[in-house]
Amino acid sequence: MSSLFDSINAYDVKPFKRMGVTIDEEIYYAKLLMNFLSRFNLNKVLEIGCGNCLISMYARKIAKQIYAIDDWKGEDINKWTKGVKDNVTVVQNLFPLPFRSSFFDGVYSFLYFYNVTKKERKDKIEEIHRVLKSDGILVLADIDIMRSIRKDFLTYFDEVELYMDQGIFISIMKKKSP
């Protein structure tokens, strides 16, 4: 695509305003994230801050069930999630997470935590830790200039890999045992 305008009009899915990326960029990042997630045997996966659910649509190919969660703040949820099908469940809620403890094999977020203050981040990290199984993985993908936020996760997770590409970082973390 040659411009943001072309990208907006080329797909049924529209760019989600919080993310600030084009659909082409989001597709690129979705494929990149799936390369990391496909390494693991995942049944149930949670996407935090799913926005337009485009990444969820890619993730459904590598996990049996995707739960896509966001708070659309009074917007028409159907406008943002109209492409969702098959094994993707859309949940209109964010934190605290409305799932039982040890429910997910994996959790990922893309361009979500840069919007979260340090004070709020701790509670959200504890919630992610709570809903992950004992051998669960977290894939944190966010803008490169915010890569220091990874330190906030290290109380509950061990970072096993860090990858940087096109202005974002991707951190693969394993849940620490209690």
Short mmCIF file of the C-alpha atoms (twelve columns), coordinates in Angstrom:
data_MODEL
# 
_entry.id   MODEL 
# 
loop_
_atom_site.group_PDB 
_atom_site.id 
_atom_site.type_symbol 
_atom_site.label_atom_id 
_atom_site.label_alt_id 
_atom_site.label_comp_id 
_atom_site.label_asym_id 
_atom_site.label_seq_id 
_atom_site.Cartn_x 
_atom_site.Cartn_y 
_atom_site.Cartn_z 
_atom_site.pdbx_PDB_model_num 
ATOM 1   C CA . MET A 1   0.000   0.000   0.000  1 
ATOM 2   C CA . SER A 2   1.212   3.437   -0.785 1 
ATOM 3   C CA . SER A 3   -0.511  5.456   1.920  1 
ATOM 4   C CA . LEU A 4   -2.566  5.334   5.049  1 
ATOM 5   C CA . PHE A 5   -5.618  6.287   2.963  1 
ATOM 6   C CA . ASP A 6   -5.057  3.331   0.615  1 
ATOM 7   C CA . SER A 7   -4.627  0.999   3.568  1 
ATOM 8   C CA . ILE A 8   -7.804  2.188   5.284  1 
ATOM 9   C CA . ASN A 9   -9.862  1.585   2.164  1 
ATOM 10  C CA . ALA A 10  -8.286  -1.706  1.086  1 
ATOM 11  C CA . TYR A 11  -9.649  -3.946  3.843  1 
ATOM 12  C CA . ASP A 12  -12.926 -4.719  5.583  1 
ATOM 13  C CA . VAL A 13  -11.110 -4.234  8.876  1 
ATOM 14  C CA . LYS A 14  -10.387 -0.643  9.874  1 
ATOM 15  C CA . PRO A 15  -7.339  0.563   11.834 1 
ATOM 16  C CA . PHE A 16  -8.069  0.775   15.540 1 
ATOM 17  C CA . LYS A 17  -7.435  4.310   16.712 1 
ATOM 18  C CA . ARG A 18  -5.528  3.427   19.899 1 
ATOM 19  C CA . MET A 19  -2.873  1.505   18.004 1 
ATOM 20  C CA . GLY A 20  -1.888  4.183   15.494 1 
ATOM 21  C CA . VAL A 21  -0.732  1.709   12.837 1 
ATOM 22  C CA . THR A 22  -2.010  0.987   9.352  1 
ATOM 23  C CA . ILE A 23  -3.710  -2.282  8.506  1 
ATOM 24  C CA . ASP A 24  -0.646  -3.279  6.467  1 
ATOM 25  C CA . GLU A 25  1.577   -2.729  9.509  1 
ATOM 26  C CA . GLU A 26  -0.852  -4.609  11.738 1 
ATOM 27  C CA . ILE A 27  -0.847  -7.574  9.337  1 
ATOM 28  C CA . TYR A 28  2.958   -7.540  9.324  1 
ATOM 29  C CA . TYR A 29  3.060   -7.540  13.127 1 
ATOM 30  C CA . ALA A 30  0.342   -10.209 13.335 1 
ATOM 31  C CA . LYS A 31  2.407   -12.551 11.170 1 
ATOM 32  C CA . LEU A 32  5.498   -11.787 13.241 1 
ATOM 33  C CA . LEU A 33  3.663   -12.468 16.508 1 
ATOM 34  C CA . MET A 34  2.310   -15.740 15.127 1 
ATOM 35  C CA . ASN A 35  5.871   -16.879 14.391 1 
ATOM 36  C CA . PHE A 36  6.559   -16.589 18.109 1 
ATOM 37  C CA . LEU A 37  3.234   -18.000 19.337 1 
ATOM 38  C CA . SER A 38  3.386   -20.982 16.983 1 
ATOM 39  C CA . ARG A 39  6.357   -22.337 18.932 1 
ATOM 40  C CA . PHE A 40  4.057   -23.294 21.774 1 
ATOM 41  C CA . ASN A 41  1.230   -25.795 22.084 1 
ATOM 42  C CA . LEU A 42  -1.624  -23.403 22.797 1 
ATOM 43  C CA . ASN A 43  -5.239  -24.326 23.402 1 
ATOM 44  C CA . LYS A 44  -6.666  -21.192 25.028 1 
ATOM 45  C CA . VAL A 45  -5.089  -17.797 24.391 1 
ATOM 46  C CA . LEU A 46  -6.024  -14.322 25.588 1 
ATOM 47  C CA . GLU A 47  -5.376  -11.191 23.529 1 
ATOM 48  C CA . ILE A 48  -5.374  -8.083  25.699 1 
ATOM 49  C CA . GLY A 49  -6.382  -4.886  23.924 1 
ATOM 50  C CA . CYS A 50  -7.531  -6.557  20.716 1 
ATOM 51  C CA . GLY A 51  -8.906  -3.398  19.090 1 
ATOM 52  C CA . ASN A 52  -10.141 -4.446  15.637 1 
ATOM 53  C CA . CYS A 53  -9.400  -8.161  16.261 1 
ATOM 54  C CA . LEU A 54  -7.160  -8.447  13.199 1 
ATOM 55  C CA . ILE A 55  -4.354  -10.076 15.185 1 
ATOM 56  C CA . SER A 56  -6.908  -12.413 16.787 1 
ATOM 57  C CA . MET A 57  -7.920  -13.546 13.319 1 
ATOM 58  C CA . TYR A 58  -4.319  -14.609 12.674 1 
ATOM 59  C CA . ALA A 59  -3.932  -16.171 16.128 1 
ATOM 60  C CA . ARG A 60  -6.953  -18.414 15.602 1 
ATOM 61  C CA . LYS A 61  -4.815  -20.414 13.183 1 
ATOM 62  C CA . ILE A 62  -2.348  -21.416 15.896 1 
ATOM 63  C CA . ALA A 63  -4.593  -21.852 18.957 1 
ATOM 64  C CA . LYS A 64  -7.829  -23.736 19.507 1 
ATOM 65  C CA . GLN A 65  -9.626  -20.839 21.219 1 
ATOM 66  C CA . ILE A 66  -8.817  -17.119 21.259 1 
ATOM 67  C CA . TYR A 67  -10.431 -14.723 23.724 1 
ATOM 68  C CA . ALA A 68  -10.119 -11.179 22.384 1 
ATOM 69  C CA . ILE A 69  -10.678 -8.585  25.083 1 
ATOM 70  C CA . ASP A 70  -10.900 -4.809  24.958 1 
ATOM 71  C CA . ASP A 71  -12.934 -1.888  26.205 1 
ATOM 72  C CA . TRP A 72  -14.363 -0.067  23.225 1 
ATOM 73  C CA . LYS A 73  -15.595 2.754   25.496 1 
ATOM 74  C CA . GLY A 74  -19.125 3.139   24.192 1 
ATOM 75  C CA . GLU A 75  -18.265 2.550   20.538 1 
ATOM 76  C CA . ASP A 76  -20.101 0.108   18.323 1 
ATOM 77  C CA . ILE A 77  -18.307 -3.166  19.095 1 
ATOM 78  C CA . ASN A 78  -19.677 -4.711  15.892 1 
ATOM 79  C CA . LYS A 79  -17.935 -2.022  13.827 1 
ATOM 80  C CA . TRP A 80  -14.552 -3.109  15.169 1 
ATOM 81  C CA . THR A 81  -15.098 -6.863  15.313 1 
ATOM 82  C CA . LYS A 82  -17.126 -7.640  12.197 1 
ATOM 83  C CA . GLY A 83  -14.462 -9.974  10.750 1 
ATOM 84  C CA . VAL A 84  -14.377 -12.206 13.826 1 
ATOM 85  C CA . LYS A 85  -15.362 -15.819 13.237 1 
ATOM 86  C CA . ASP A 86  -14.836 -19.414 14.243 1 
ATOM 87  C CA . ASN A 87  -12.752 -19.870 17.373 1 
ATOM 88  C CA . VAL A 88  -12.486 -16.207 18.466 1 
ATOM 89  C CA . THR A 89  -14.611 -15.034 21.397 1 
ATOM 90  C CA . VAL A 90  -14.872 -11.258 21.804 1 
ATOM 91  C CA . VAL A 91  -15.230 -9.978  25.364 1 
ATOM 92  C CA . GLN A 92  -16.166 -6.363  26.100 1 
ATOM 93  C CA . ASN A 93  -14.196 -5.864  29.271 1 
ATOM 94  C CA . LEU A 94  -10.626 -5.381  30.364 1 
ATOM 95  C CA . PHE A 95  -9.347  -5.415  33.915 1 
ATOM 96  C CA . PRO A 96  -9.898  -7.128  36.236 1 
ATOM 97  C CA . LEU A 97  -9.862  -10.046 33.817 1 
ATOM 98  C CA . PRO A 98  -13.184 -11.930 33.843 1 
ATOM 99  C CA . PHE A 99  -11.611 -15.396 33.725 1 
ATOM 100 C CA . ARG A 100 -10.845 -18.004 36.348 1 
ATOM 101 C CA . SER A 101 -7.305  -18.584 37.555 1 
ATOM 102 C CA . SER A 102 -4.992  -20.757 35.443 1 
ATOM 103 C CA . PHE A 103 -7.383  -20.624 32.471 1 
ATOM 104 C CA . PHE A 104 -5.005  -19.705 29.618 1 
ATOM 105 C CA . ASP A 105 -1.979  -21.366 28.022 1 
ATOM 106 C CA . GLY A 106 -0.858  -18.033 26.617 1 
ATOM 107 C CA . VAL A 107 -1.538  -14.318 26.771 1 
ATOM 108 C CA . TYR A 108 -0.354  -11.689 24.339 1 
ATOM 109 C CA . SER A 109 -0.779  -7.980  23.959 1 
ATOM 110 C CA . PHE A 110 0.132   -5.742  21.073 1 
ATOM 111 C CA . LEU A 111 0.544   -2.003  21.589 1 
ATOM 112 C CA . TYR A 112 -1.464  -1.979  24.782 1 
ATOM 113 C CA . PHE A 113 0.852   -1.426  27.741 1 
ATOM 114 C CA . TYR A 114 2.429   1.792   26.493 1 
ATOM 115 C CA . ASN A 115 -0.952  3.354   27.326 1 
ATOM 116 C CA . VAL A 116 -0.902  2.079   30.913 1 
ATOM 117 C CA . THR A 117 0.654   4.048   33.764 1 
ATOM 118 C CA . LYS A 118 3.286   2.349   35.900 1 
ATOM 119 C CA . LYS A 119 0.922   2.393   38.873 1 
ATOM 120 C CA . GLU A 120 -1.868  0.622   36.926 1 
ATOM 121 C CA . ARG A 121 0.553   -1.792  35.275 1 
ATOM 122 C CA . LYS A 122 1.318   -3.745  38.463 1 
ATOM 123 C CA . ASP A 123 -2.318  -4.762  39.008 1 
ATOM 124 C CA . LYS A 124 -2.715  -5.709  35.348 1 
ATOM 125 C CA . ILE A 125 0.443   -7.839  35.437 1 
ATOM 126 C CA . GLU A 126 -0.826  -9.640  38.549 1 
ATOM 127 C CA . GLU A 127 -4.094  -10.374 36.737 1 
ATOM 128 C CA . ILE A 128 -2.253  -11.787 33.712 1 
ATOM 129 C CA . HIS A 129 -0.172  -13.962 36.030 1 
ATOM 130 C CA . ARG A 130 -3.345  -15.168 37.754 1 
ATOM 131 C CA . VAL A 131 -5.131  -16.302 34.567 1 
ATOM 132 C CA . LEU A 132 -2.090  -18.082 33.092 1 
ATOM 133 C CA . LYS A 133 -1.456  -21.764 33.714 1 
ATOM 134 C CA . SER A 134 1.723   -22.677 35.583 1 
ATOM 135 C CA . ASP A 135 3.650   -23.240 32.343 1 
ATOM 136 C CA . GLY A 136 1.951   -20.338 30.540 1 
ATOM 137 C CA . ILE A 137 3.626   -17.844 28.264 1 
ATOM 138 C CA . LEU A 138 3.201   -14.125 27.836 1 
ATOM 139 C CA . VAL A 139 4.103   -12.382 24.588 1 
ATOM 140 C CA . LEU A 140 4.431   -8.667  25.127 1 
ATOM 141 C CA . ALA A 141 4.733   -6.558  21.962 1 
ATOM 142 C CA . ASP A 142 4.959   -2.821  22.253 1 
ATOM 143 C CA . ILE A 143 6.758   0.209   20.902 1 
ATOM 144 C CA . ASP A 144 10.532  0.041   21.129 1 
ATOM 145 C CA . ILE A 145 10.939  3.255   23.103 1 
ATOM 146 C CA . MET A 146 8.884   1.642   25.902 1 
ATOM 147 C CA . ARG A 147 10.967  -1.557  26.107 1 
ATOM 148 C CA . SER A 148 11.979  -0.744  29.684 1 
ATOM 149 C CA . ILE A 149 8.408   -1.626  30.798 1 
ATOM 150 C CA . ARG A 150 9.523   -5.253  30.538 1 
ATOM 151 C CA . LYS A 151 11.190  -4.803  33.952 1 
ATOM 152 C CA . ASP A 152 7.763   -4.365  35.540 1 
ATOM 153 C CA . PHE A 153 6.820   -7.904  34.426 1 
ATOM 154 C CA . LEU A 154 9.911   -9.627  35.829 1 
ATOM 155 C CA . THR A 155 8.467   -10.092 39.323 1 
ATOM 156 C CA . TYR A 156 5.975   -12.569 37.846 1 
ATOM 157 C CA . PHE A 157 7.667   -13.685 34.625 1 
ATOM 158 C CA . ASP A 158 11.058  -14.743 33.288 1 
ATOM 159 C CA . GLU A 159 11.989  -13.232 29.956 1 
ATOM 160 C CA . VAL A 160 13.248  -15.966 27.651 1 
ATOM 161 C CA . GLU A 161 13.636  -13.978 24.454 1 
ATOM 162 C CA . LEU A 162 13.654  -10.388 23.247 1 
ATOM 163 C CA . TYR A 163 13.219  -9.441  19.602 1 
ATOM 164 C CA . MET A 164 13.107  -5.994  18.016 1 
ATOM 165 C CA . ASP A 165 11.693  -5.164  14.600 1 
ATOM 166 C CA . GLN A 166 10.288  -2.094  12.836 1 
ATOM 167 C CA . GLY A 167 10.031  0.064   15.952 1 
ATOM 168 C CA . ILE A 168 8.512   -2.540  18.256 1 
ATOM 169 C CA . PHE A 169 9.891   -5.060  20.704 1 
ATOM 170 C CA . ILE A 170 8.536   -8.552  21.297 1 
ATOM 171 C CA . SER A 171 9.308   -10.125 24.651 1 
ATOM 172 C CA . ILE A 172 8.578   -13.798 25.272 1 
ATOM 173 C CA . MET A 173 8.082   -14.488 28.963 1 
ATOM 174 C CA . LYS A 174 7.323   -17.620 30.987 1 
ATOM 175 C CA . LYS A 175 5.223   -17.542 34.108 1 
ATOM 176 C CA . LYS A 176 7.238   -17.900 37.302 1 
ATOM 177 C CA . SER A 177 6.071   -20.472 39.793 1 
ATOM 178 C CA . PRO A 178 4.616   -19.010 43.011 1 
# 
